Amino acid sequence: RVAFRTLEAGDAFFKVAARRGELYKNALVEGQARGKTGEDLVDFIAEYIADPPAETLNKMEQKAKYVTLQTELDEVGKAINKIAKLPILRYFVPFVKTPYNAAKYSFVERSPLGLAWGSTGAMIRAGGAQRDEAIARISLGTTIGMAATTMVLTGDISGGVRPTQR
């Protein structure tokens, strides 16, 4: 029970942090879009946070689900989930949503695969700040992936534990 409660507390923490971050971001962006500066901007943000619009509440919830890998499954994920519910397989694959979203987050949305599959390609086509974020995701994800692959191939990192040398 302790492990489950710890996971639940961590999940709640990251959801709250994501929601609050999205709320403050939207308040700032909206205030700046309306030409607010200085004390007017501060007052606008305070009012916005006290009574956020419904659209912002929806964005906050979507961000919290995304950050905690709880977004709804796409068609491929639903197909995998359906297979995983077969009587024998459900003991080996008790849940699908979080591991599927984690793999999609890491290997699709943050690699060149994202251009063809997932939301990254749509973000690039949308242009503006979304395009910039998508390019940053792909660039950073690919750089880290290539660095890790290089370190594995050169033996600098492995899955094993090396004994300490004295």
PDB file of C-alpha atoms in Angstrom:
ATOM      1  CA  ARG A   1       0.000   0.000   0.000  1.00  0.00           C
ATOM      2  CA  VAL A   2       2.860   2.386   0.720  1.00  0.00           C
ATOM      3  CA  ALA A   3       4.231   2.089  -2.821  1.00  0.00           C
ATOM      4  CA  PHE A   4       0.808   2.779  -4.329  1.00  0.00           C
ATOM      5  CA  ARG A   5       0.240   5.789  -2.075  1.00  0.00           C
ATOM      6  CA  THR A   6       3.676   7.146  -2.958  1.00  0.00           C
ATOM      7  CA  LEU A   7       2.922   6.824  -6.672  1.00  0.00           C
ATOM      8  CA  GLU A   8      -0.446   8.482  -6.155  1.00  0.00           C
ATOM      9  CA  ALA A   9       1.136  11.378  -4.255  1.00  0.00           C
ATOM     10  CA  GLY A  10       3.772  11.851  -6.950  1.00  0.00           C
ATOM     11  CA  ASP A  11       1.112  11.778  -9.655  1.00  0.00           C
ATOM     12  CA  ALA A  12      -0.955  14.384  -7.805  1.00  0.00           C
ATOM     13  CA  PHE A  13       2.108  16.599  -7.282  1.00  0.00           C
ATOM     14  CA  PHE A  14       3.044  16.631 -10.956  1.00  0.00           C
ATOM     15  CA  LYS A  15      -0.560  17.174 -12.058  1.00  0.00           C
ATOM     16  CA  VAL A  16      -0.900  20.183  -9.755  1.00  0.00           C
ATOM     17  CA  ALA A  17       2.441  21.600 -10.930  1.00  0.00           C
ATOM     18  CA  ALA A  18       1.423  21.170 -14.596  1.00  0.00           C
ATOM     19  CA  ARG A  19      -2.003  22.734 -14.052  1.00  0.00           C
ATOM     20  CA  ARG A  20      -0.584  25.739 -12.213  1.00  0.00           C
ATOM     21  CA  GLY A  21       2.160  26.233 -14.774  1.00  0.00           C
ATOM     22  CA  GLU A  22      -0.358  26.175 -17.615  1.00  0.00           C
ATOM     23  CA  LEU A  23      -2.626  28.603 -15.743  1.00  0.00           C
ATOM     24  CA  TYR A  24       0.159  31.126 -15.141  1.00  0.00           C
ATOM     25  CA  LYS A  25       1.447  30.770 -18.698  1.00  0.00           C
ATOM     26  CA  ASN A  26      -1.990  31.407 -20.173  1.00  0.00           C
ATOM     27  CA  ALA A  27      -2.551  34.376 -17.854  1.00  0.00           C
ATOM     28  CA  LEU A  28       0.738  35.961 -18.901  1.00  0.00           C
ATOM     29  CA  VAL A  29       0.254  35.307 -22.621  1.00  0.00           C
ATOM     30  CA  GLU A  30      -3.310  36.632 -22.554  1.00  0.00           C
ATOM     31  CA  GLY A  31      -2.300  39.733 -20.594  1.00  0.00           C
ATOM     32  CA  GLN A  32       0.548  40.509 -22.968  1.00  0.00           C
ATOM     33  CA  ALA A  33      -1.705  39.915 -25.989  1.00  0.00           C
ATOM     34  CA  ARG A  34      -4.057  42.555 -24.585  1.00  0.00           C
ATOM     35  CA  GLY A  35      -1.179  45.018 -24.322  1.00  0.00           C
ATOM     36  CA  LYS A  36      -0.989  45.005 -20.520  1.00  0.00           C
ATOM     37  CA  THR A  37       2.302  46.013 -18.889  1.00  0.00           C
ATOM     38  CA  GLY A  38       3.561  46.751 -15.406  1.00  0.00           C
ATOM     39  CA  GLU A  39       0.953  46.910 -12.653  1.00  0.00           C
ATOM     40  CA  ASP A  40      -1.875  46.496 -15.185  1.00  0.00           C
ATOM     41  CA  LEU A  41      -0.371  43.153 -16.224  1.00  0.00           C
ATOM     42  CA  VAL A  42       0.053  42.080 -12.602  1.00  0.00           C
ATOM     43  CA  ASP A  43      -3.583  42.958 -11.845  1.00  0.00           C
ATOM     44  CA  PHE A  44      -4.779  41.175 -14.989  1.00  0.00           C
ATOM     45  CA  ILE A  45      -2.843  38.003 -14.074  1.00  0.00           C
ATOM     46  CA  ALA A  46      -4.250  38.051 -10.517  1.00  0.00           C
ATOM     47  CA  GLU A  47      -7.831  38.361 -11.820  1.00  0.00           C
ATOM     48  CA  TYR A  48      -7.226  35.715 -14.491  1.00  0.00           C
ATOM     49  CA  ILE A  49      -5.893  33.253 -11.929  1.00  0.00           C
ATOM     50  CA  ALA A  50      -8.775  33.924  -9.533  1.00  0.00           C
ATOM     51  CA  ASP A  51     -11.366  33.203 -12.237  1.00  0.00           C
ATOM     52  CA  PRO A  52      -9.834  31.449 -15.261  1.00  0.00           C
ATOM     53  CA  PRO A  53     -11.885  30.998 -18.443  1.00  0.00           C
ATOM     54  CA  ALA A  54     -13.322  27.561 -19.239  1.00  0.00           C
ATOM     55  CA  GLU A  55     -10.933  27.181 -22.182  1.00  0.00           C
ATOM     56  CA  THR A  56      -7.964  27.644 -19.843  1.00  0.00           C
ATOM     57  CA  LEU A  57      -9.365  25.081 -17.399  1.00  0.00           C
ATOM     58  CA  ASN A  58      -9.540  22.601 -20.281  1.00  0.00           C
ATOM     59  CA  LYS A  59      -5.935  23.385 -21.310  1.00  0.00           C
ATOM     60  CA  MET A  60      -4.823  22.910 -17.707  1.00  0.00           C
ATOM     61  CA  GLU A  61      -6.421  19.463 -17.534  1.00  0.00           C
ATOM     62  CA  GLN A  62      -4.946  18.408 -20.889  1.00  0.00           C
ATOM     63  CA  LYS A  63      -1.470  19.544 -19.791  1.00  0.00           C
ATOM     64  CA  ALA A  64      -1.763  17.635 -16.503  1.00  0.00           C
ATOM     65  CA  LYS A  65      -2.722  14.455 -18.362  1.00  0.00           C
ATOM     66  CA  TYR A  66       0.115  14.921 -20.860  1.00  0.00           C
ATOM     67  CA  VAL A  67       2.765  15.483 -18.191  1.00  0.00           C
ATOM     68  CA  THR A  68       1.668  12.412 -16.203  1.00  0.00           C
ATOM     69  CA  LEU A  69       1.351  10.242 -19.347  1.00  0.00           C
ATOM     70  CA  GLN A  70      -2.404   9.826 -18.916  1.00  0.00           C
ATOM     71  CA  THR A  71      -3.642  11.220 -22.256  1.00  0.00           C
ATOM     72  CA  GLU A  72      -6.290   9.162 -23.993  1.00  0.00           C
ATOM     73  CA  LEU A  73      -4.987   6.455 -26.285  1.00  0.00           C
ATOM     74  CA  ASP A  74      -4.887   7.017 -30.031  1.00  0.00           C
ATOM     75  CA  GLU A  75      -6.021   4.338 -32.503  1.00  0.00           C
ATOM     76  CA  VAL A  76      -2.789   2.327 -32.224  1.00  0.00           C
ATOM     77  CA  GLY A  77      -2.888   2.488 -28.439  1.00  0.00           C
ATOM     78  CA  LYS A  78      -6.520   1.366 -28.384  1.00  0.00           C
ATOM     79  CA  ALA A  79      -5.650  -1.607 -30.595  1.00  0.00           C
ATOM     80  CA  ILE A  80      -2.794  -2.591 -28.290  1.00  0.00           C
ATOM     81  CA  ASN A  81      -5.077  -2.181 -25.274  1.00  0.00           C
ATOM     82  CA  LYS A  82      -7.680  -4.442 -26.881  1.00  0.00           C
ATOM     83  CA  ILE A  83      -5.062  -7.146 -27.488  1.00  0.00           C
ATOM     84  CA  ALA A  84      -3.712  -6.758 -23.941  1.00  0.00           C
ATOM     85  CA  LYS A  85      -7.176  -7.497 -22.536  1.00  0.00           C
ATOM     86  CA  LEU A  86      -7.153 -11.045 -23.898  1.00  0.00           C
ATOM     87  CA  PRO A  87      -7.440 -13.468 -20.962  1.00  0.00           C
ATOM     88  CA  ILE A  88      -3.868 -14.762 -20.951  1.00  0.00           C
ATOM     89  CA  LEU A  89      -2.144 -11.510 -21.895  1.00  0.00           C
ATOM     90  CA  ARG A  90      -3.772  -9.342 -19.242  1.00  0.00           C
ATOM     91  CA  TYR A  91      -1.577 -10.990 -16.595  1.00  0.00           C
ATOM     92  CA  PHE A  92       1.577 -10.077 -18.512  1.00  0.00           C
ATOM     93  CA  VAL A  93       0.374  -6.629 -19.625  1.00  0.00           C
ATOM     94  CA  PRO A  94      -1.869  -5.375 -16.800  1.00  0.00           C
ATOM     95  CA  PHE A  95      -1.980  -1.796 -18.063  1.00  0.00           C
ATOM     96  CA  VAL A  96      -1.210  -0.104 -21.365  1.00  0.00           C
ATOM     97  CA  LYS A  97      -1.941   3.636 -21.190  1.00  0.00           C
ATOM     98  CA  THR A  98       1.103   4.880 -19.252  1.00  0.00           C
ATOM     99  CA  PRO A  99       3.773   2.698 -20.933  1.00  0.00           C
ATOM    100  CA  TYR A 100       2.296   3.409 -24.370  1.00  0.00           C
ATOM    101  CA  ASN A 101       2.219   7.166 -23.731  1.00  0.00           C
ATOM    102  CA  ALA A 102       5.767   7.044 -22.323  1.00  0.00           C
ATOM    103  CA  ALA A 103       7.047   5.279 -25.444  1.00  0.00           C
ATOM    104  CA  LYS A 104       5.163   7.683 -27.702  1.00  0.00           C
ATOM    105  CA  TYR A 105       6.466  10.671 -25.710  1.00  0.00           C
ATOM    106  CA  SER A 106      10.072   9.469 -25.900  1.00  0.00           C
ATOM    107  CA  PHE A 107      10.452   7.690 -29.198  1.00  0.00           C
ATOM    108  CA  VAL A 108       7.891   9.392 -31.440  1.00  0.00           C
ATOM    109  CA  GLU A 109       7.218  12.953 -30.333  1.00  0.00           C
ATOM    110  CA  ARG A 110      10.865  13.684 -29.609  1.00  0.00           C
ATOM    111  CA  SER A 111      12.466  12.113 -32.659  1.00  0.00           C
ATOM    112  CA  PRO A 112      12.222  12.555 -36.437  1.00  0.00           C
ATOM    113  CA  LEU A 113       9.405   9.955 -36.339  1.00  0.00           C
ATOM    114  CA  GLY A 114       7.256  12.745 -34.924  1.00  0.00           C
ATOM    115  CA  LEU A 115       7.181  14.458 -38.302  1.00  0.00           C
ATOM    116  CA  ALA A 116       5.037  11.651 -39.698  1.00  0.00           C
ATOM    117  CA  TRP A 117       3.275  10.265 -36.629  1.00  0.00           C
ATOM    118  CA  GLY A 118       1.867  11.870 -33.505  1.00  0.00           C
ATOM    119  CA  SER A 119       1.159  15.477 -32.670  1.00  0.00           C
ATOM    120  CA  THR A 120       4.591  16.875 -33.527  1.00  0.00           C
ATOM    121  CA  GLY A 121       3.937  17.002 -37.286  1.00  0.00           C
ATOM    122  CA  ALA A 122       0.681  18.879 -36.690  1.00  0.00           C
ATOM    123  CA  MET A 123       2.506  21.349 -34.433  1.00  0.00           C
ATOM    124  CA  ILE A 124       5.039  22.066 -37.179  1.00  0.00           C
ATOM    125  CA  ARG A 125       2.287  22.618 -39.745  1.00  0.00           C
ATOM    126  CA  ALA A 126       0.481  24.971 -37.324  1.00  0.00           C
ATOM    127  CA  GLY A 127       3.497  27.285 -37.303  1.00  0.00           C
ATOM    128  CA  GLY A 128       4.374  29.973 -34.775  1.00  0.00           C
ATOM    129  CA  ALA A 129       5.222  29.000 -31.208  1.00  0.00           C
ATOM    130  CA  GLN A 130       3.910  25.453 -31.736  1.00  0.00           C
ATOM    131  CA  ARG A 131       6.326  24.945 -34.631  1.00  0.00           C
ATOM    132  CA  ASP A 132       9.202  26.215 -32.501  1.00  0.00           C
ATOM    133  CA  GLU A 133       8.267  23.848 -29.658  1.00  0.00           C
ATOM    134  CA  ALA A 134       8.006  20.888 -32.040  1.00  0.00           C
ATOM    135  CA  ILE A 135      11.428  21.592 -33.552  1.00  0.00           C
ATOM    136  CA  ALA A 136      12.910  21.935 -30.052  1.00  0.00           C
ATOM    137  CA  ARG A 137      11.346  18.607 -28.998  1.00  0.00           C
ATOM    138  CA  ILE A 138      12.762  16.795 -32.014  1.00  0.00           C
ATOM    139  CA  SER A 139      16.182  18.462 -31.771  1.00  0.00           C
ATOM    140  CA  LEU A 140      16.673  17.867 -28.058  1.00  0.00           C
ATOM    141  CA  GLY A 141      15.219  14.348 -28.097  1.00  0.00           C
ATOM    142  CA  THR A 142      17.336  13.288 -31.063  1.00  0.00           C
ATOM    143  CA  THR A 143      20.492  14.808 -29.557  1.00  0.00           C
ATOM    144  CA  ILE A 144      20.011  13.020 -26.237  1.00  0.00           C
ATOM    145  CA  GLY A 145      19.112   9.754 -27.977  1.00  0.00           C
ATOM    146  CA  MET A 146      22.184   9.888 -30.200  1.00  0.00           C
ATOM    147  CA  ALA A 147      24.432  10.779 -27.260  1.00  0.00           C
ATOM    148  CA  ALA A 148      23.095   7.835 -25.233  1.00  0.00           C
ATOM    149  CA  THR A 149      23.463   5.475 -28.207  1.00  0.00           C
ATOM    150  CA  THR A 150      27.054   6.618 -28.766  1.00  0.00           C
ATOM    151  CA  MET A 151      27.883   6.119 -25.098  1.00  0.00           C
ATOM    152  CA  VAL A 152      26.422   2.603 -25.169  1.00  0.00           C
ATOM    153  CA  LEU A 153      28.367   1.686 -28.324  1.00  0.00           C
ATOM    154  CA  THR A 154      31.645   3.007 -26.879  1.00  0.00           C
ATOM    155  CA  GLY A 155      31.063   1.213 -23.572  1.00  0.00           C
ATOM    156  CA  ASP A 156      30.842   4.404 -21.520  1.00  0.00           C
ATOM    157  CA  ILE A 157      27.454   3.340 -20.169  1.00  0.00           C
ATOM    158  CA  SER A 158      25.804  -0.040 -19.828  1.00  0.00           C
ATOM    159  CA  GLY A 159      22.926  -1.657 -18.031  1.00  0.00           C
ATOM    160  CA  GLY A 160      25.223  -3.251 -15.493  1.00  0.00           C
ATOM    161  CA  VAL A 161      26.850  -1.980 -12.348  1.00  0.00           C
ATOM    162  CA  ARG A 162      30.620  -1.649 -12.405  1.00  0.00           C
ATOM    163  CA  PRO A 163      32.505  -2.483  -9.259  1.00  0.00           C
ATOM    164  CA  THR A 164      34.255   0.476  -7.734  1.00  0.00           C
ATOM    165  CA  GLN A 165      38.002   0.557  -8.178  1.00  0.00           C
ATOM    166  CA  ARG A 166      40.177   1.132  -5.138  1.00  0.00           C
TER     167      ARG A 166
END
